[in-house]
Amino acid sequence: MADKTEYRFLGGSGLKVSNICLGTMTFGDWLLPGQCDEAASHAILDRYVELGGNFIDTADVYGEGRSEQIIGSWLEKQQREKFVVATKVRFGKGINGVGLSRHHIMQSIDDSLRRLRTDYVDLYQIHMWDEAVPIEETLSALNDLVRAGKVRYLGASNVKGWQLQKIVELSKSMGLNKWISLQAEYSLLCRGIEWELTDVCRREGIGIIPWSPLRGCARGLLTGKFKREADAPEGTRIEHVTKKGMIFEGVPDFKKVKKDDKTWDILDVLKKVADAHGKTPAQVAIRWLLQKDVVSSVIIGAKTLQQLEDNMGAATGWEITEETMAELDTESQMDAFYPYNMIKRRNKDRVRKNMCQ
């Protein structure tokens, strides 16, 4: 592989991944416009590898399995051990074909392995918490997959702070494998995970893998392509969601965005920083995430080779200065609310510099 990116440990594990992860929700026909057919998807995978990428993320629900199939038809022609392949379990159809029960997990992993044309998944993630199933059942089933060699590492996605901490503590008390990663929406326009989840990850050695870093998929708000006085660009997911009145996680309604002064203030600062660095707004938005101490890799989505190459331009070779990071942090900071505002205010003089000070 070309040495055009950097590699980081995924959380506290010994597994190294490229700091840019290729998300594949755009592979195959699905709910939103601009999806890639198999040939286009394979071209994106090939170019991603040429640029040094080794971390590929999918889910059994993407394209109702089609994304995994497209990856599988590509993967079987590669040296499997060179790649870190991640997929997810939770969603589905049927009475027992959904959720995080032992029954569904055992069926889902076999279906995913068949579609991916491999005998193991490097990272298996719960796609979301399941309120209906005792978490002990889920943890036990997933641990059995590790022991069976079908899964090598475990991770979570779309959970609350207390839920992730519960997973950590139960895994310890039950003598199970440690979970190493958290996928969560995280960007300059969505920093909600900083209330609790980043603290859990930092203390427990869990690497964060942000999704929707551009707030709205490949052509998101943070690409700088959206104008307040104009409609959302035609063919974008944001335009589609806004026109259809859909609710789709990570893709905002542009009618609401237009009215949000803070969003446009953030976009103005982002453009200023991008111009100063000779980079695109998308590259700065991704680089901002990569310089957060709890981030192992950032998931990007691409519908074209141009989008892929632009996003990969954030991977290595330059940094945002501490002063500029602070400027972006301040501009995009969310207003604190109870109890976070009170706890932060009352602990200003109770922060340790290190173990002894």
Short mmCIF file of N, CA and C in Angstrom, two decimals, residues 166-235:
data_model
loop_
_atom_site.label_atom_id
_atom_site.label_comp_id
_atom_site.label_asym_id
_atom_site.label_seq_id
_atom_site.Cartn_x
_atom_site.Cartn_y
_atom_site.Cartn_z
N LYS A 166 -21.79 0.82 30.93
CA LYS A 166 -22.37 -0.47 31.35
C LYS A 166 -21.71 -1.61 30.60
N ILE A 167 -21.50 -1.44 29.30
CA ILE A 167 -20.82 -2.46 28.50
C ILE A 167 -19.41 -2.70 29.04
N VAL A 168 -18.72 -1.63 29.35
CA VAL A 168 -17.35 -1.73 29.88
C VAL A 168 -17.33 -2.50 31.19
N GLU A 169 -18.19 -2.12 32.12
CA GLU A 169 -18.16 -2.73 33.46
C GLU A 169 -18.62 -4.18 33.43
N LEU A 170 -19.67 -4.47 32.67
CA LEU A 170 -20.13 -5.86 32.59
C LEU A 170 -19.11 -6.76 31.90
N SER A 171 -18.45 -6.23 30.89
CA SER A 171 -17.41 -7.02 30.21
C SER A 171 -16.30 -7.39 31.19
N LYS A 172 -15.96 -6.47 32.07
CA LYS A 172 -14.95 -6.75 33.09
C LYS A 172 -15.44 -7.79 34.08
N SER A 173 -16.63 -7.58 34.62
CA SER A 173 -17.13 -8.46 35.68
C SER A 173 -17.47 -9.86 35.16
N MET A 174 -17.84 -9.95 33.88
CA MET A 174 -18.19 -11.25 33.29
C MET A 174 -16.98 -11.94 32.65
N GLY A 175 -15.83 -11.28 32.70
CA GLY A 175 -14.62 -11.87 32.14
C GLY A 175 -14.65 -11.98 30.63
N LEU A 176 -15.24 -10.98 29.97
CA LEU A 176 -15.40 -11.01 28.52
C LEU A 176 -14.37 -10.11 27.83
N ASN A 177 -14.27 -10.25 26.52
CA ASN A 177 -13.34 -9.42 25.76
C ASN A 177 -13.71 -7.95 25.85
N LYS A 178 -12.68 -7.11 25.92
CA LYS A 178 -12.88 -5.68 25.99
C LYS A 178 -13.37 -5.13 24.66
N TRP A 179 -14.30 -4.19 24.71
CA TRP A 179 -14.75 -3.50 23.50
C TRP A 179 -13.78 -2.36 23.22
N ILE A 180 -13.43 -2.15 21.94
CA ILE A 180 -12.32 -1.25 21.64
C ILE A 180 -12.72 0.03 20.91
N SER A 181 -13.97 0.13 20.45
CA SER A 181 -14.30 1.30 19.62
C SER A 181 -15.74 1.75 19.80
N LEU A 182 -15.96 3.01 19.43
CA LEU A 182 -17.30 3.60 19.41
C LEU A 182 -17.47 4.38 18.12
N GLN A 183 -18.47 4.02 17.35
CA GLN A 183 -18.87 4.84 16.20
C GLN A 183 -19.96 5.78 16.66
N ALA A 184 -19.78 7.07 16.36
CA ALA A 184 -20.78 8.06 16.77
C ALA A 184 -20.74 9.24 15.82
N GLU A 185 -21.88 9.89 15.65
CA GLU A 185 -21.89 11.11 14.85
C GLU A 185 -21.09 12.18 15.60
N TYR A 186 -20.16 12.80 14.89
CA TYR A 186 -19.28 13.78 15.53
C TYR A 186 -18.73 14.70 14.44
N SER A 187 -18.92 15.98 14.62
CA SER A 187 -18.41 16.96 13.65
C SER A 187 -18.45 18.34 14.29
N LEU A 188 -17.97 19.32 13.56
CA LEU A 188 -18.05 20.70 14.03
C LEU A 188 -19.48 21.15 14.25
N LEU A 189 -20.43 20.49 13.59
CA LEU A 189 -21.84 20.85 13.72
C LEU A 189 -22.62 19.87 14.60
N CYS A 190 -21.95 18.88 15.15
CA CYS A 190 -22.62 17.90 16.01
C CYS A 190 -21.63 17.39 17.05
N ARG A 191 -21.63 18.00 18.22
CA ARG A 191 -20.64 17.67 19.25
C ARG A 191 -21.28 17.11 20.51
N GLY A 192 -22.47 16.54 20.36
CA GLY A 192 -23.20 16.02 21.52
C GLY A 192 -22.48 14.92 22.27
N ILE A 193 -21.60 14.16 21.60
CA ILE A 193 -20.92 13.06 22.30
C ILE A 193 -19.94 13.58 23.34
N GLU A 194 -19.62 14.88 23.28
CA GLU A 194 -18.65 15.43 24.23
C GLU A 194 -19.23 15.58 25.63
N TRP A 195 -20.56 15.49 25.78
CA TRP A 195 -21.13 15.61 27.12
C TRP A 195 -20.72 14.43 27.99
N GLU A 196 -20.70 13.22 27.45
CA GLU A 196 -20.35 12.06 28.28
C GLU A 196 -19.50 11.02 27.55
N LEU A 197 -19.82 10.73 26.30
CA LEU A 197 -19.19 9.61 25.61
C LEU A 197 -17.69 9.78 25.44
N THR A 198 -17.22 10.99 25.14
CA THR A 198 -15.78 11.17 24.98
C THR A 198 -15.05 10.91 26.29
N ASP A 199 -15.67 11.26 27.41
CA ASP A 199 -15.05 11.00 28.71
C ASP A 199 -14.93 9.50 28.97
N VAL A 200 -15.98 8.76 28.67
CA VAL A 200 -15.93 7.31 28.85
C VAL A 200 -14.83 6.71 27.98
N CYS A 201 -14.79 7.13 26.73
CA CYS A 201 -13.79 6.58 25.80
C CYS A 201 -12.38 6.90 26.25
N ARG A 202 -12.16 8.12 26.69
CA ARG A 202 -10.83 8.54 27.12
C ARG A 202 -10.37 7.74 28.34
N ARG A 203 -11.26 7.53 29.29
CA ARG A 203 -10.91 6.82 30.52
C ARG A 203 -10.79 5.31 30.31
N GLU A 204 -11.51 4.77 29.34
CA GLU A 204 -11.57 3.31 29.18
C GLU A 204 -10.78 2.80 27.97
N GLY A 205 -10.06 3.67 27.29
CA GLY A 205 -9.25 3.23 26.16
C GLY A 205 -10.07 2.78 24.96
N ILE A 206 -11.16 3.48 24.70
CA ILE A 206 -12.03 3.16 23.56
C ILE A 206 -11.80 4.21 22.48
N GLY A 207 -11.48 3.77 21.27
CA GLY A 207 -11.24 4.70 20.18
C GLY A 207 -12.53 5.12 19.50
N ILE A 208 -12.65 6.41 19.24
CA ILE A 208 -13.85 6.92 18.58
C ILE A 208 -13.64 6.94 17.07
N ILE A 209 -14.67 6.49 16.36
CA ILE A 209 -14.68 6.49 14.89
C ILE A 209 -15.86 7.38 14.48
N PRO A 210 -15.64 8.68 14.26
CA PRO A 210 -16.75 9.57 13.92
C PRO A 210 -17.38 9.24 12.57
N TRP A 211 -18.72 9.27 12.52
CA TRP A 211 -19.41 9.19 11.24
C TRP A 211 -20.09 10.53 10.96
N SER A 212 -20.40 10.76 9.69
CA SER A 212 -20.95 12.04 9.22
C SER A 212 -20.07 13.22 9.63
N PRO A 213 -18.77 13.16 9.35
CA PRO A 213 -17.87 14.25 9.73
C PRO A 213 -18.14 15.55 8.99
N LEU A 214 -18.88 15.46 7.87
CA LEU A 214 -19.20 16.64 7.08
C LEU A 214 -20.65 17.06 7.24
N ARG A 215 -21.37 16.40 8.16
CA ARG A 215 -22.77 16.71 8.49
C ARG A 215 -23.65 16.67 7.24
N GLY A 216 -23.90 15.42 6.79
CA GLY A 216 -24.76 15.25 5.63
C GLY A 216 -24.14 14.41 4.55
N CYS A 217 -23.28 13.46 4.94
CA CYS A 217 -22.64 12.52 4.00
C CYS A 217 -21.63 13.22 3.11
N ALA A 218 -21.33 12.62 1.94
CA ALA A 218 -20.20 13.06 1.12
C ALA A 218 -20.29 14.54 0.73
N ARG A 219 -21.48 15.02 0.43
CA ARG A 219 -21.67 16.43 0.07
C ARG A 219 -22.44 17.11 1.19
N GLY A 220 -21.86 17.12 2.36
CA GLY A 220 -22.51 17.66 3.54
C GLY A 220 -22.30 19.16 3.70
N LEU A 221 -22.88 19.70 4.76
CA LEU A 221 -22.81 21.14 5.02
C LEU A 221 -21.38 21.63 5.14
N LEU A 222 -20.49 20.80 5.71
CA LEU A 222 -19.13 21.23 5.99
C LEU A 222 -18.21 21.16 4.77
N THR A 223 -18.77 20.85 3.60
CA THR A 223 -17.97 20.91 2.37
C THR A 223 -17.86 22.34 1.86
N GLY A 224 -18.69 23.24 2.39
CA GLY A 224 -18.68 24.62 1.92
C GLY A 224 -19.47 24.84 0.65
N LYS A 225 -20.21 23.84 0.22
CA LYS A 225 -20.95 23.93 -1.05
C LYS A 225 -22.37 24.51 -0.87
N PHE A 226 -22.78 24.73 0.37
CA PHE A 226 -24.15 25.19 0.63
C PHE A 226 -24.16 26.69 0.92
N LYS A 227 -25.16 27.38 0.39
CA LYS A 227 -25.31 28.82 0.58
C LYS A 227 -26.65 29.10 1.26
N ARG A 228 -26.61 30.01 2.23
CA ARG A 228 -27.82 30.28 3.01
C ARG A 228 -28.95 30.84 2.15
N GLU A 229 -28.59 31.64 1.15
CA GLU A 229 -29.61 32.30 0.34
C GLU A 229 -30.13 31.42 -0.80
N ALA A 230 -29.54 30.24 -0.96
CA ALA A 230 -29.93 29.35 -2.07
C ALA A 230 -30.51 28.05 -1.53
N ASP A 231 -31.15 27.30 -2.41
CA ASP A 231 -31.63 25.97 -2.03
C ASP A 231 -30.44 25.01 -1.93
N ALA A 232 -30.66 23.89 -1.28
CA ALA A 232 -29.63 22.86 -1.20
C ALA A 232 -29.30 22.37 -2.61
N PRO A 233 -28.02 22.15 -2.91
CA PRO A 233 -27.63 21.68 -4.25
C PRO A 233 -28.40 20.43 -4.66
N GLU A 234 -28.86 20.42 -5.90
CA GLU A 234 -29.65 19.30 -6.41
C GLU A 234 -28.82 18.02 -6.42
N GLY A 235 -29.46 16.93 -6.01
CA GLY A 235 -28.79 15.63 -6.01
C GLY A 235 -28.08 15.29 -4.72
#
